[in-house]
PDB file of C-alpha atoms in Angstrom:
ATOM      1  CA  MET A 217      -3.358   7.956 -37.823  1.00 44.00           C
ATOM      2  CA  SER A 218      -4.812   4.995 -39.543  1.00 47.00           C
ATOM      3  CA  GLN A 219      -8.166   5.787 -37.965  1.00 48.00           C
ATOM      4  CA  SER A 220      -9.999   9.039 -38.466  1.00 62.00           C
ATOM      5  CA  ARG A 221     -10.600   9.648 -34.770  1.00 80.00           C
ATOM      6  CA  PHE A 222      -8.369  10.387 -31.840  1.00 78.00           C
ATOM      7  CA  THR A 223      -8.862   7.460 -29.458  1.00 86.00           C
ATOM      8  CA  THR A 224      -8.217   7.147 -25.744  1.00 90.00           C
ATOM      9  CA  ARG A 225      -5.071   5.183 -26.586  1.00 88.00           C
ATOM     10  CA  HIS A 226      -3.860   8.030 -28.818  1.00 89.00           C
ATOM     11  CA  MET A 227      -4.539  10.535 -26.047  1.00 93.00           C
ATOM     12  CA  ALA A 228      -2.652   8.418 -23.521  1.00 93.00           C
ATOM     13  CA  THR A 229       0.290   8.078 -25.932  1.00 91.00           C
ATOM     14  CA  ALA A 230       0.315  11.836 -26.519  1.00 95.00           C
ATOM     15  CA  GLY A 231       0.237  12.448 -22.759  1.00 96.00           C
ATOM     16  CA  ILE A 232       3.151  10.097 -22.126  1.00 96.00           C
ATOM     17  CA  ILE A 233       5.162  11.733 -24.900  1.00 96.00           C
ATOM     18  CA  ALA A 234       4.391  15.194 -23.479  1.00 97.00           C
ATOM     19  CA  ALA A 235       5.490  14.128 -19.998  1.00 97.00           C
ATOM     20  CA  VAL A 236       8.697  12.490 -21.216  1.00 97.00           C
ATOM     21  CA  TYR A 237       9.568  15.479 -23.419  1.00 96.00           C
ATOM     22  CA  ALA A 238       9.040  17.983 -20.602  1.00 95.00           C
ATOM     23  CA  ALA A 239      10.882  15.847 -18.039  1.00 95.00           C
ATOM     24  CA  LEU A 240      13.900  15.284 -20.303  1.00 94.00           C
ATOM     25  CA  THR A 241      14.124  18.991 -21.049  1.00 91.00           C
ATOM     26  CA  LEU A 242      13.711  20.205 -17.480  1.00 91.00           C
ATOM     27  CA  LEU A 243      15.721  17.545 -15.647  1.00 91.00           C
ATOM     28  CA  LEU A 244      18.815  16.948 -17.784  1.00 85.00           C
ATOM     29  CA  PRO A 245      21.761  19.156 -16.759  1.00 73.00           C
ATOM     30  CA  ILE A 246      22.795  20.088 -20.313  1.00 71.00           C
ATOM     31  CA  PRO A 247      22.169  23.237 -22.403  1.00 61.00           C
ATOM     32  CA  GLN A 248      18.460  23.287 -23.248  1.00 62.00           C
ATOM     33  CA  TYR A 249      17.940  26.999 -23.911  1.00 63.00           C
ATOM     34  CA  GLY A 250      19.996  29.701 -25.630  1.00 62.00           C
ATOM     35  CA  GLY A 251      22.160  29.746 -28.750  1.00 67.00           C
ATOM     36  CA  ILE A 252      23.909  26.440 -28.089  1.00 73.00           C
ATOM     37  CA  GLN A 253      21.371  23.742 -27.325  1.00 78.00           C
ATOM     38  CA  PHE A 254      21.407  20.005 -27.024  1.00 83.00           C
ATOM     39  CA  ARG A 255      17.796  19.337 -26.092  1.00 87.00           C
ATOM     40  CA  VAL A 256      17.698  15.537 -25.874  1.00 92.00           C
ATOM     41  CA  ALA A 257      13.881  15.559 -25.912  1.00 94.00           C
ATOM     42  CA  GLU A 258      13.982  16.879 -29.483  1.00 93.00           C
ATOM     43  CA  ALA A 259      15.073  13.390 -30.576  1.00 95.00           C
ATOM     44  CA  MET A 260      11.425  12.485 -30.010  1.00 96.00           C
ATOM     45  CA  THR A 261      10.339  14.811 -32.836  1.00 96.00           C
ATOM     46  CA  VAL A 262      11.002  11.919 -35.231  1.00 96.00           C
ATOM     47  CA  LEU A 263       8.220   9.849 -33.623  1.00 96.00           C
ATOM     48  CA  PRO A 264       5.419  11.304 -35.797  1.00 96.00           C
ATOM     49  CA  PHE A 265       6.995   9.377 -38.678  1.00 95.00           C
ATOM     50  CA  PHE A 266       5.364   6.280 -37.170  1.00 92.00           C
ATOM     51  CA  PHE A 267       2.851   7.753 -34.713  1.00 91.00           C
ATOM     52  CA  PRO A 268       0.837  10.854 -35.686  1.00 92.00           C
ATOM     53  CA  GLU A 269      -0.530  11.006 -32.131  1.00 91.00           C
ATOM     54  CA  ALA A 270       2.964  12.094 -31.123  1.00 95.00           C
ATOM     55  CA  ILE A 271       2.285  15.489 -32.726  1.00 97.00           C
ATOM     56  CA  PRO A 272       0.071  16.909 -29.934  1.00 97.00           C
ATOM     57  CA  GLY A 273       2.227  15.194 -27.314  1.00 97.00           C
ATOM     58  CA  LEU A 274       5.374  16.875 -28.599  1.00 98.00           C
ATOM     59  CA  ALA A 275       3.666  20.265 -28.839  1.00 97.00           C
ATOM     60  CA  VAL A 276       2.285  20.071 -25.296  1.00 98.00           C
ATOM     61  CA  GLY A 277       5.550  18.703 -23.905  1.00 97.00           C
ATOM     62  CA  CYS A 278       7.570  21.460 -25.553  1.00 96.00           C
ATOM     63  CA  PHE A 279       5.151  24.131 -24.373  1.00 97.00           C
ATOM     64  CA  LEU A 280       5.313  22.853 -20.790  1.00 96.00           C
ATOM     65  CA  ALA A 281       9.110  22.629 -20.873  1.00 94.00           C
ATOM     66  CA  ASN A 282       9.384  26.164 -22.237  1.00 93.00           C
ATOM     67  CA  LEU A 283       6.752  27.506 -19.849  1.00 94.00           C
ATOM     68  CA  LEU A 284       8.555  26.052 -16.836  1.00 93.00           C
ATOM     69  CA  GLY A 285      12.115  26.505 -18.082  1.00 89.00           C
ATOM     70  CA  SER A 286      12.182  29.815 -19.940  1.00 87.00           C
ATOM     71  CA  PRO A 287      11.082  33.240 -18.687  1.00 87.00           C
ATOM     72  CA  PHE A 288      10.353  34.441 -22.231  1.00 86.00           C
ATOM     73  CA  VAL A 289       6.782  34.329 -23.532  1.00 91.00           C
ATOM     74  CA  LEU A 290       8.062  34.361 -27.106  1.00 89.00           C
ATOM     75  CA  ASP A 291       9.957  31.150 -26.359  1.00 88.00           C
ATOM     76  CA  TRP A 292       6.760  29.546 -25.129  1.00 93.00           C
ATOM     77  CA  VAL A 293       5.110  30.430 -28.442  1.00 96.00           C
ATOM     78  CA  PHE A 294       7.860  30.146 -31.055  1.00 95.00           C
ATOM     79  CA  GLY A 295       9.801  27.280 -29.470  1.00 93.00           C
ATOM     80  CA  THR A 296       6.569  25.314 -29.334  1.00 96.00           C
ATOM     81  CA  LEU A 297       5.708  26.345 -32.887  1.00 97.00           C
ATOM     82  CA  ALA A 298       9.067  25.036 -34.150  1.00 96.00           C
ATOM     83  CA  THR A 299       8.476  21.647 -32.525  1.00 96.00           C
ATOM     84  CA  LEU A 300       4.867  21.481 -33.721  1.00 97.00           C
ATOM     85  CA  LEU A 301       5.739  22.322 -37.327  1.00 97.00           C
ATOM     86  CA  ALA A 302       8.623  19.846 -37.284  1.00 97.00           C
ATOM     87  CA  ALA A 303       6.342  17.103 -35.970  1.00 97.00           C
ATOM     88  CA  LEU A 304       3.669  17.844 -38.591  1.00 97.00           C
ATOM     89  CA  TRP A 305       6.232  17.827 -41.392  1.00 98.00           C
ATOM     90  CA  THR A 306       7.865  14.632 -40.099  1.00 97.00           C
ATOM     91  CA  SER A 307       4.512  12.847 -40.076  1.00 96.00           C
ATOM     92  CA  ARG A 308       4.217  13.428 -43.845  1.00 96.00           C
ATOM     93  CA  LEU A 309       7.606  12.002 -44.808  1.00 96.00           C
ATOM     94  CA  LYS A 310       7.963   8.699 -46.662  1.00 95.00           C
ATOM     95  CA  ASN A 311      11.617   7.976 -45.819  1.00 95.00           C
ATOM     96  CA  ARG A 312      12.533   7.349 -42.175  1.00 93.00           C
ATOM     97  CA  TYR A 313      16.121   8.503 -42.721  1.00 96.00           C
ATOM     98  CA  LEU A 314      14.820  11.981 -43.556  1.00 97.00           C
ATOM     99  CA  ALA A 315      12.763  12.218 -40.335  1.00 97.00           C
ATOM    100  CA  PRO A 316      15.416  14.324 -38.530  1.00 97.00           C
ATOM    101  CA  VAL A 317      15.458  16.972 -41.281  1.00 98.00           C
ATOM    102  CA  PRO A 318      12.210  18.816 -40.366  1.00 98.00           C
ATOM    103  CA  PRO A 319      13.191  19.356 -36.702  1.00 97.00           C
ATOM    104  CA  VAL A 320      16.627  20.598 -37.745  1.00 97.00           C
ATOM    105  CA  VAL A 321      15.246  23.039 -40.320  1.00 98.00           C
ATOM    106  CA  CYS A 322      12.330  24.293 -38.197  1.00 97.00           C
ATOM    107  CA  ASN A 323      14.431  24.840 -35.096  1.00 95.00           C
ATOM    108  CA  ALA A 324      17.373  26.387 -36.936  1.00 96.00           C
ATOM    109  CA  VAL A 325      15.074  28.909 -38.631  1.00 97.00           C
ATOM    110  CA  ILE A 326      12.460  29.643 -35.941  1.00 96.00           C
ATOM    111  CA  VAL A 327      14.494  29.272 -32.743  1.00 93.00           C
ATOM    112  CA  GLY A 328      17.550  30.789 -34.448  1.00 93.00           C
ATOM    113  CA  ALA A 329      15.486  33.868 -35.349  1.00 94.00           C
ATOM    114  CA  GLU A 330      13.936  34.007 -31.887  1.00 92.00           C
ATOM    115  CA  ILE A 331      17.319  33.947 -30.129  1.00 90.00           C
ATOM    116  CA  ALA A 332      18.725  36.535 -32.560  1.00 91.00           C
ATOM    117  CA  TRP A 333      15.765  38.798 -31.861  1.00 89.00           C
ATOM    118  CA  PHE A 334      16.265  38.434 -28.099  1.00 86.00           C
ATOM    119  CA  SER A 335      19.944  39.252 -28.539  1.00 85.00           C
ATOM    120  CA  VAL A 336      19.755  42.333 -30.748  1.00 88.00           C
ATOM    121  CA  GLN A 337      16.037  43.055 -31.279  1.00 79.00           C
ATOM    122  CA  ASP A 338      16.045  44.338 -34.857  1.00 73.00           C
ATOM    123  CA  GLY A 339      18.142  46.352 -37.258  1.00 80.00           C
ATOM    124  CA  ALA A 340      21.301  45.466 -39.120  1.00 85.00           C
ATOM    125  CA  ALA A 341      22.692  43.359 -36.258  1.00 91.00           C
ATOM    126  CA  PHE A 342      19.779  40.934 -36.490  1.00 91.00           C
ATOM    127  CA  TRP A 343      21.004  39.121 -39.622  1.00 93.00           C
ATOM    128  CA  PRO A 344      24.517  38.276 -38.386  1.00 94.00           C
ATOM    129  CA  ALA A 345      23.020  37.168 -35.050  1.00 92.00           C
ATOM    130  CA  PHE A 346      20.448  35.082 -36.920  1.00 94.00           C
ATOM    131  CA  GLY A 347      23.162  33.479 -39.055  1.00 95.00           C
ATOM    132  CA  LEU A 348      25.161  32.498 -35.985  1.00 93.00           C
ATOM    133  CA  ASN A 349      22.131  31.159 -34.106  1.00 92.00           C
ATOM    134  CA  PHE A 350      20.841  29.376 -37.214  1.00 95.00           C
ATOM    135  CA  VAL A 351      24.118  27.438 -37.308  1.00 95.00           C
ATOM    136  CA  THR A 352      24.456  26.752 -33.568  1.00 93.00           C
ATOM    137  CA  VAL A 353      20.823  25.759 -33.018  1.00 93.00           C
ATOM    138  CA  GLY A 354      20.825  23.740 -36.241  1.00 95.00           C
ATOM    139  CA  LEU A 355      23.997  21.853 -35.304  1.00 94.00           C
ATOM    140  CA  GLY A 356      22.676  21.002 -31.845  1.00 93.00           C
ATOM    141  CA  GLU A 357      19.357  19.887 -33.296  1.00 94.00           C
ATOM    142  CA  ALA A 358      21.093  17.827 -35.991  1.00 96.00           C
ATOM    143  CA  GLY A 359      23.211  16.143 -33.343  1.00 94.00           C
ATOM    144  CA  VAL A 360      20.196  15.210 -31.260  1.00 95.00           C
ATOM    145  CA  CYS A 361      17.913  14.195 -34.122  1.00 96.00           C
ATOM    146  CA  PHE A 362      20.414  12.226 -36.193  1.00 97.00           C
ATOM    147  CA  VAL A 363      22.480  10.717 -33.358  1.00 96.00           C
ATOM    148  CA  LEU A 364      19.561   9.947 -31.014  1.00 96.00           C
ATOM    149  CA  GLY A 365      16.420  10.273 -33.163  1.00 97.00           C
ATOM    150  CA  LEU A 366      17.358   7.879 -35.953  1.00 96.00           C
ATOM    151  CA  PRO A 367      18.310   5.092 -33.503  1.00 97.00           C
ATOM    152  CA  LEU A 368      15.005   5.763 -31.716  1.00 95.00           C
ATOM    153  CA  LEU A 369      13.131   5.214 -34.996  1.00 94.00           C
ATOM    154  CA  HIS A 370      15.122   2.053 -35.643  1.00 92.00           C
ATOM    155  CA  TRP A 371      14.305   0.781 -32.153  1.00 93.00           C
ATOM    156  CA  VAL A 372      10.605   1.527 -32.685  1.00 91.00           C
ATOM    157  CA  SER A 373      10.625  -0.347 -35.988  1.00 89.00           C
ATOM    158  CA  GLN A 374      12.307  -3.365 -34.323  1.00 89.00           C
ATOM    159  CA  ASN A 375      10.078  -3.409 -31.225  1.00 86.00           C
ATOM    160  CA  LYS A 376       7.296  -5.953 -31.815  1.00 73.00           C
ATOM    161  CA  ALA A 377       4.770  -4.265 -29.544  1.00 74.00           C
ATOM    162  CA  LEU A 378       5.294  -0.886 -31.175  1.00 71.00           C
ATOM    163  CA  CYS A 379       5.839  -2.235 -34.679  1.00 62.00           C
ATOM    164  CA  ARG A 380       2.224  -3.435 -34.915  1.00 55.00           C
ATOM    165  CA  ARG A 381       1.116   0.161 -34.457  1.00 55.00           C
ATOM    166  CA  ALA A 382       3.675   1.709 -36.794  1.00 57.00           C
ATOM    167  CA  VAL A 383       1.980   3.006 -39.923  1.00 53.00           C
ATOM    168  CA  LYS A 384       5.121   3.142 -42.118  1.00 52.00           C
ATOM    169  CA  SER A 385       8.126   0.856 -42.358  1.00 46.00           C
TER     170      SER A 385
END
């Protein structure tokens, strides 16, 4: 954030982002959990490129979506961690076209490992399961973040009301 403090406006923005993320995840009738995912809300993980206040909003929104949509406590923790780390990393990038990379990498690694662990627990079967889930989660995340996230960033950069607040071009 260009200011050193978290303002009421930042908190409101984070709250709106959290609500939209959770609603998109819980209400859309497409695969949101499991090895093959197309979580549309993950397109929003590119927003910290322009708006650092999106970071807590994405983390809270993901946690709420996982809490209400997944029976697994580990998903609440590690799914949220993947989104949080991706948002933090995205906020540090200098090139907008690279903004989808952190969510893809974080989710492929963390969520891929989480799903593999749920599938086989541990032992020799973990690594093949991880490899498969790394690819399937990563492909779904890449689809969402590149196909939906990059146009979202373009729209933000073209929107006059939002553009005044954008910290990078």
